[in-house]
GROMACS .gro file of C-alpha atoms in nm:
model
  306
    1MET     CA    1  12.929   9.888  10.387
    2HIS     CA    2  12.655   9.757  10.617
    3ILE     CA    3  12.365   9.718  10.372
    4ALA     CA    4  12.154   9.517  10.618
    5ASP     CA    5  12.112   9.823  10.839
    6PHE     CA    6  11.949  10.019  10.554
    7VAL     CA    7  11.695   9.738  10.503
    8SER     CA    8  11.628   9.684  10.873
    9GLY     CA    9  11.600  10.057  10.933
   10SER     CA   10  11.338  10.087  10.661
   11LEU     CA   11  11.121   9.813  10.811
   12ALA     CA   12  11.166   9.956  11.159
   13GLY     CA   13  11.056  10.301  11.043
   14ALA     CA   14  10.740  10.167  10.881
   15CYS     CA   15  10.647   9.978  11.199
   16GLY     CA   16  10.713  10.289  11.407
   17VAL     CA   17  10.479  10.499  11.193
   18ALA     CA   18  10.198  10.246  11.235
   19VAL     CA   19  10.230  10.261  11.614
   20ALA     CA   20  10.281  10.636  11.652
   21TYR     CA   21  10.055  10.797  11.391
   22PRO     CA   22   9.729  10.852  11.587
   23LEU     CA   23   9.908  11.025  11.875
   24ASP     CA   24  10.129  11.212  11.627
   25THR     CA   25   9.816  11.365  11.476
   26VAL     CA   26   9.702  11.483  11.820
   27LYS     CA   27  10.051  11.619  11.888
   28VAL     CA   28  10.066  11.822  11.566
   29ARG     CA   29   9.720  11.971  11.624
   30ILE     CA   30   9.809  12.076  11.979
   31GLN     CA   31  10.128  12.243  11.852
   32THR     CA   32   9.964  12.438  11.569
   33GLN     CA   33   9.606  12.513  11.677
   34LYS     CA   34   9.528  12.713  11.990
   35ARG     CA   35   9.170  12.582  12.015
   36PHE     CA   36   9.302  12.250  12.142
   37SER     CA   37   9.383  12.283  12.513
   38GLY     CA   38   9.517  11.937  12.586
   39ILE     CA   39   9.564  11.576  12.477
   40LEU     CA   40   9.225  11.441  12.584
   41GLN     CA   41   9.030  11.743  12.458
   42CYS     CA   42   9.203  11.727  12.119
   43ALA     CA   43   9.156  11.350  12.088
   44ALA     CA   44   8.788  11.373  12.184
   45ALA     CA   45   8.721  11.662  11.945
   46THR     CA   46   8.898  11.483  11.660
   47PHE     CA   47   8.703  11.161  11.710
   48SER     CA   48   8.371  11.343  11.753
   49LYS     CA   49   8.408  11.548  11.436
   50GLU     CA   50   8.611  11.320  11.206
   51GLY     CA   51   8.586  10.970  11.348
   52VAL     CA   52   8.876  10.725  11.362
   53HIS     CA   53   8.985  10.836  11.013
   54GLY     CA   54   9.077  11.176  11.158
   55PHE     CA   55   9.371  11.023  11.346
   56PHE     CA   56   9.518  10.868  11.029
   57LYS     CA   57   9.493  11.158  10.783
   58GLY     CA   58   9.782  11.173  10.539
   59MET     CA   59   9.941  10.849  10.656
   60SER     CA   60  10.018  10.690  10.318
   61ILE     CA   61  10.301  10.923  10.209
   62PRO     CA   62  10.469  10.938  10.554
   63VAL     CA   63  10.480  10.558  10.569
   64THR     CA   64  10.689  10.568  10.251
   65THR     CA   65  10.906  10.869  10.331
   66ILE     CA   66  10.964  10.786  10.697
   67SER     CA   67  11.048  10.429  10.601
   68PHE     CA   68  11.305  10.562  10.354
   69ALA     CA   69  11.433  10.823  10.601
   70SER     CA   70  11.468  10.558  10.871
   71SER     CA   71  11.666  10.346  10.628
   72VAL     CA   72  11.900  10.640  10.564
   73LEU     CA   73  11.923  10.714  10.938
   74PHE     CA   74  12.017  10.364  11.055
   75GLY     CA   75  12.235  10.291  10.753
   76THR     CA   76  12.426  10.619  10.786
   77TYR     CA   77  12.464  10.574  11.161
   78ARG     CA   78  12.601  10.222  11.132
   79ASN     CA   79  12.841  10.304  10.847
   80CYS     CA   80  12.964  10.619  11.023
   81LEU     CA   81  13.049  10.402  11.323
   82GLN     CA   82  13.243  10.172  11.094
   83CYS     CA   83  13.431  10.462  10.930
   84LEU     CA   84  13.523  10.615  11.265
   85SER     CA   85  13.636  10.277  11.394
   86GLN     CA   86  13.854  10.221  11.085
   87ALA     CA   87  13.996  10.572  11.113
   88ARG     CA   88  14.131  10.487  11.460
   89GLY     CA   89  14.297  10.177  11.319
   90ALA     CA   90  14.271   9.806  11.386
   91GLY     CA   91  14.279   9.688  11.744
   92CYS     CA   92  14.169  10.018  11.896
   93GLY     CA   93  13.872   9.859  12.066
   94PRO     CA   94  13.502   9.940  12.066
   95ASN     CA   95  13.352  10.271  11.960
   96THR     CA   96  13.369  10.560  12.201
   97LYS     CA   97  13.065  10.748  12.327
   98LEU     CA   98  13.171  11.047  12.118
   99GLU     CA   99  13.175  10.833  11.802
  100VAL     CA  100  12.824  10.705  11.873
  101PHE     CA  101  12.705  11.061  11.937
  102LEU     CA  102  12.862  11.196  11.616
  103SER     CA  103  12.731  10.906  11.406
  104GLY     CA  104  12.378  10.967  11.534
  105LEU     CA  105  12.416  11.339  11.464
  106VAL     CA  106  12.524  11.276  11.104
  107GLY     CA  107  12.245  11.021  11.049
  108GLY     CA  108  11.983  11.262  11.186
  109VAL     CA  109  12.095  11.549  10.964
  110VAL     CA  110  12.131  11.340  10.646
  111GLN     CA  111  11.786  11.182  10.668
  112VAL     CA  112  11.617  11.526  10.673
  113SER     CA  113  11.670  11.551  10.296
  114VAL     CA  114  11.431  11.261  10.233
  115LEU     CA  115  11.204  11.314  10.535
  116SER     CA  116  11.108  11.680  10.484
  117PRO     CA  117  10.866  11.654  10.185
  118GLY     CA  118  10.662  11.372  10.339
  119ASP     CA  119  10.661  11.544  10.676
  120MET     CA  120  10.527  11.861  10.515
  121VAL     CA  121  10.236  11.670  10.360
  122LYS     CA  122  10.173  11.483  10.686
  123VAL     CA  123  10.148  11.801  10.894
  124ARG     CA  124   9.923  11.978  10.643
  125LEU     CA  125   9.677  11.687  10.632
  126GLN     CA  126   9.687  11.625  11.007
  127CYS     CA  127   9.592  11.988  11.070
  128GLN     CA  128   9.305  11.975  10.818
  129THR     CA  129   9.018  11.932  11.062
  130GLU     CA  130   8.736  11.955  10.804
  131SER     CA  131   8.574  11.614  10.767
  132ARG     CA  132   8.440  11.459  10.448
  133ARG     CA  133   8.199  11.263  10.663
  134SER     CA  134   8.046  11.582  10.805
  135ARG     CA  135   8.030  11.744  10.464
  136SER     CA  136   7.824  11.455  10.329
  137CYS     CA  137   7.563  11.522  10.595
  138THR     CA  138   7.535  11.897  10.553
  139THR     CA  139   7.633  12.154  10.296
  140SER     CA  140   7.708  12.419  10.562
  141MET     CA  141   8.043  12.263  10.652
  142PRO     CA  142   8.355  12.396  10.475
  143LYS     CA  143   8.516  12.146  10.242
  144PRO     CA  144   8.872  12.027  10.300
  145LYS     CA  145   9.145  12.207  10.105
  146TYR     CA  146   9.329  11.883  10.028
  147ARG     CA  147   9.156  11.570   9.896
  148GLY     CA  148   9.441  11.340   9.998
  149PRO     CA  149   9.821  11.302  10.022
  150ILE     CA  150   9.891  11.321   9.648
  151HIS     CA  151   9.661  11.621   9.601
  152CYS     CA  152   9.827  11.791   9.898
  153LEU     CA  153  10.174  11.723   9.756
  154LEU     CA  154  10.083  11.858   9.413
  155SER     CA  155   9.904  12.161   9.562
  156ILE     CA  156  10.212  12.260   9.764
  157ILE     CA  157  10.433  12.228   9.456
  158LYS     CA  158  10.184  12.434   9.251
  159GLU     CA  159  10.167  12.711   9.510
  160ASP     CA  160  10.529  12.728   9.628
  161GLY     CA  161  10.734  12.509   9.398
  162ILE     CA  162  10.957  12.223   9.508
  163LYS     CA  163  11.109  12.444   9.778
  164GLY     CA  164  10.766  12.453   9.944
  165LEU     CA  165  10.810  12.088  10.036
  166TYR     CA  166  11.119  12.186  10.235
  167ARG     CA  167  10.962  12.463  10.439
  168GLY     CA  168  11.056  12.391  10.798
  169ALA     CA  169  11.358  12.181  10.693
  170PHE     CA  170  11.600  12.395  10.897
  171PRO     CA  171  11.422  12.348  11.232
  172LEU     CA  172  11.372  11.983  11.132
  173MET     CA  173  11.750  11.955  11.097
  174LEU     CA  174  11.802  12.129  11.431
  175ARG     CA  175  11.549  11.887  11.580
  176ASP     CA  176  11.680  11.562  11.435
  177GLY     CA  177  12.056  11.618  11.453
  178PRO     CA  178  12.091  11.659  11.832
  179SER     CA  179  11.794  11.435  11.915
  180PHE     CA  180  11.919  11.136  11.714
  181ALA     CA  181  12.270  11.185  11.850
  182THR     CA  182  12.121  11.157  12.199
  183TYR     CA  183  11.887  10.880  12.082
  184PHE     CA  184  12.163  10.639  11.979
  185MET     CA  185  12.386  10.744  12.267
  186THR     CA  186  12.113  10.665  12.521
  187TYR     CA  187  12.022  10.337  12.351
  188THR     CA  188  12.377  10.201  12.336
  189THR     CA  189  12.453  10.314  12.692
  190ILE     CA  190  12.145  10.144  12.840
  191CYS     CA  191  12.213   9.827  12.640
  192GLU     CA  192  12.569   9.825  12.774
  193TRP     CA  193  12.443   9.868  13.131
  194LEU     CA  194  12.188   9.586  13.100
  195ARG     CA  195  12.388   9.343  12.887
  196ASP     CA  196  12.497   9.023  13.062
  197ALA     CA  197  12.873   9.002  13.103
  198ASP     CA  198  12.895   8.675  12.910
  199LYS     CA  199  12.692   8.797  12.609
  200ASN     CA  200  12.784   9.027  12.323
  201LYS     CA  201  12.423   9.126  12.248
  202PRO     CA  202  12.144   9.239  12.483
  203ASN     CA  203  11.830   9.027  12.511
  204TRP     CA  204  11.498   9.144  12.370
  205SER     CA  205  11.361   9.289  12.695
  206HIS     CA  206  11.674   9.505  12.721
  207VAL     CA  207  11.634   9.617  12.360
  208MET     CA  208  11.271   9.719  12.417
  209LEU     CA  209  11.346   9.905  12.740
  210ALA     CA  210  11.648  10.083  12.593
  211GLY     CA  211  11.455  10.173  12.277
  212GLY     CA  212  11.160  10.313  12.470
  213VAL     CA  213  11.373  10.520  12.708
  214SER     CA  214  11.597  10.650  12.428
  215GLY     CA  215  11.288  10.765  12.238
  216MET     CA  216  11.160  10.959  12.539
  217VAL     CA  217  11.498  11.124  12.599
  218ALA     CA  218  11.533  11.216  12.232
  219TRP     CA  219  11.186  11.373  12.214
  220THR     CA  220  11.254  11.577  12.527
  221ILE     CA  221  11.537  11.741  12.334
  222ALA     CA  222  11.346  11.753  12.003
  223THR     CA  223  11.013  11.902  12.118
  224PRO     CA  224  11.099  12.278  12.107
  225MET     CA  225  11.225  12.263  11.746
  226ASP     CA  226  10.937  12.030  11.658
  227VAL     CA  227  10.693  12.307  11.756
  228ILE     CA  228  10.872  12.562  11.537
  229LYS     CA  229  10.893  12.316  11.247
  230ALA     CA  230  10.519  12.242  11.257
  231ARG     CA  231  10.427  12.611  11.272
  232MET     CA  232  10.648  12.699  10.977
  233GLN     CA  233  10.502  12.410  10.778
  234MET     CA  234  10.145  12.525  10.847
  235ASP     CA  235  10.222  12.893  10.788
  236GLY     CA  236  10.026  13.014  10.486
  237ALA     CA  237   9.816  12.698  10.453
  238ARG     CA  238   9.502  12.890  10.543
  239GLY     CA  239   9.586  13.218  10.371
  240THR     CA  240   9.822  13.495  10.486
  241ARG     CA  241  10.172  13.410  10.592
  242GLN     CA  242  10.247  13.495  10.953
  243PHE     CA  243  10.620  13.425  10.976
  244LYS     CA  244  10.904  13.573  10.768
  245GLY     CA  245  11.143  13.292  10.853
  246PHE     CA  246  11.289  13.073  11.125
  247CYS     CA  247  11.407  13.347  11.363
  248HIS     CA  248  11.084  13.544  11.322
  249CYS     CA  249  10.881  13.232  11.398
  250VAL     CA  250  11.078  13.170  11.719
  251THR     CA  251  11.055  13.529  11.842
  252GLU     CA  252  10.686  13.569  11.758
  253THR     CA  253  10.597  13.239  11.922
  254VAL     CA  254  10.778  13.340  12.242
  255ARG     CA  255  10.632  13.692  12.237
  256VAL     CA  256  10.272  13.578  12.194
  257GLU     CA  257  10.262  13.252  12.392
  258GLY     CA  258  10.570  13.248  12.611
  259VAL     CA  259  10.854  12.997  12.638
  260GLY     CA  260  10.620  12.733  12.781
  261VAL     CA  261  10.464  12.676  12.438
  262PHE     CA  262  10.778  12.492  12.329
  263PHE     CA  263  10.697  12.213  12.572
  264ARG     CA  264  10.319  12.205  12.537
  265SER     CA  265  10.335  11.878  12.346
  266LEU     CA  266  10.617  11.722  12.551
  267GLY     CA  267  10.380  11.495  12.743
  268ILE     CA  268  10.224  11.336  12.436
  269ASN     CA  269  10.563  11.312  12.266
  270CYS     CA  270  10.697  11.106  12.556
  271ILE     CA  271  10.381  10.894  12.577
  272ARG     CA  272  10.403  10.792  12.211
  273ALA     CA  273  10.785  10.776  12.205
  274PHE     CA  274  10.818  10.481  12.441
  275PRO     CA  275  10.605  10.220  12.257
  276THR     CA  276  10.705  10.354  11.915
  277ASN     CA  277  11.079  10.329  11.968
  278MET     CA  278  11.044  10.006  12.156
  279VAL     CA  279  10.893   9.863  11.835
  280VAL     CA  280  11.148  10.042  11.614
  281PHE     CA  281  11.453   9.897  11.786
  282LEU     CA  282  11.297   9.554  11.832
  283THR     CA  283  11.223   9.539  11.459
  284TYR     CA  284  11.563   9.680  11.365
  285GLU     CA  285  11.760   9.437  11.583
  286ASN     CA  286  11.550   9.137  11.479
  287PHE     CA  287  11.582   9.196  11.106
  288THR     CA  288  11.948   9.293  11.126
  289ARG     CA  289  12.031   8.970  11.307
  290PHE     CA  290  11.823   8.774  11.058
  291LEU     CA  291  11.986   8.935  10.755
  292THR     CA  292  12.337   8.894  10.894
  293ALA     CA  293  12.293   8.540  11.031
  294GLY     CA  294  12.610   8.342  10.975
  295ARG     CA  295  12.814   8.655  10.905
  296ASP     CA  296  13.008   8.887  11.130
  297HIS     CA  297  12.793   9.191  11.200
  298ASP     CA  298  13.005   9.303  11.493
  299ASP     CA  299  13.286   9.473  11.305
  300VAL     CA  300  13.173   9.783  11.490
  301PRO     CA  301  13.071   9.671  11.842
  302GLN     CA  302  12.743   9.853  11.899
  303PHE     CA  303  12.692   9.783  12.267
  304ARG     CA  304  13.042   9.808  12.405
  305LEU     CA  305  13.150  10.165  12.463
  306LYS     CA  306  13.454  10.330  12.606
   0.00000   0.00000   0.00000
């Protein structure tokens, strides 16, 4: 088993959260609140009302859960590649594109089990636009429903039970399965294209470019289900439930706002995806090579595809 990939994936996930979180907050608000018409308007309104803190609401729990989920993702992906390679038998050559795709698909689906609770808390806090700063200046402002990540987590459990933390898990699975399959497929393909013929590993500029592009491609696929996931997670947070379930959420969203709403946040997703995943893969590759220095980490050739 490739243990190093679990460790490297965890560190890479934490670094990715630090880079992406401010724009992720803007993205979630655009997806769930009609009063925000675009990226700049949402960012300006958030800063004006809540200050810099508004962009980092609810970050502490996602840093932990996304770090853990990223560990599961990369570790599962790498070990699935190894299992598929062993299933074909010794001397069968590098992994095929299908094997990379399937390994990414499995990794994306498996990590939902640990990602969903933290993602639920993250979305709820990101969409809480009431500011403590404003409330300290005037008593006319409504107070925030959640005092912080832990209070939000406990409130959801109190209101809906443990299953409340997994609301939106199905669209999250539909988002992450195909998107991570494409994510790893794109990354390994670009690395193979750019890799020098006399080297087994790509250099760091190739890693950063491949990581950034793979993130953009993955989020292009993920954005429609990301919209549905966020809306289901926010449903009932401010009172009456609007959606009866996944299918009802999809049909009502299309009926009221049209198909275009599924891609309303595509621009900001791609903008944040490039630097975030550039950092993720750079961190992952660096730490994996460090942890496996002196040992053979190429049992499953990651950059040579059939």
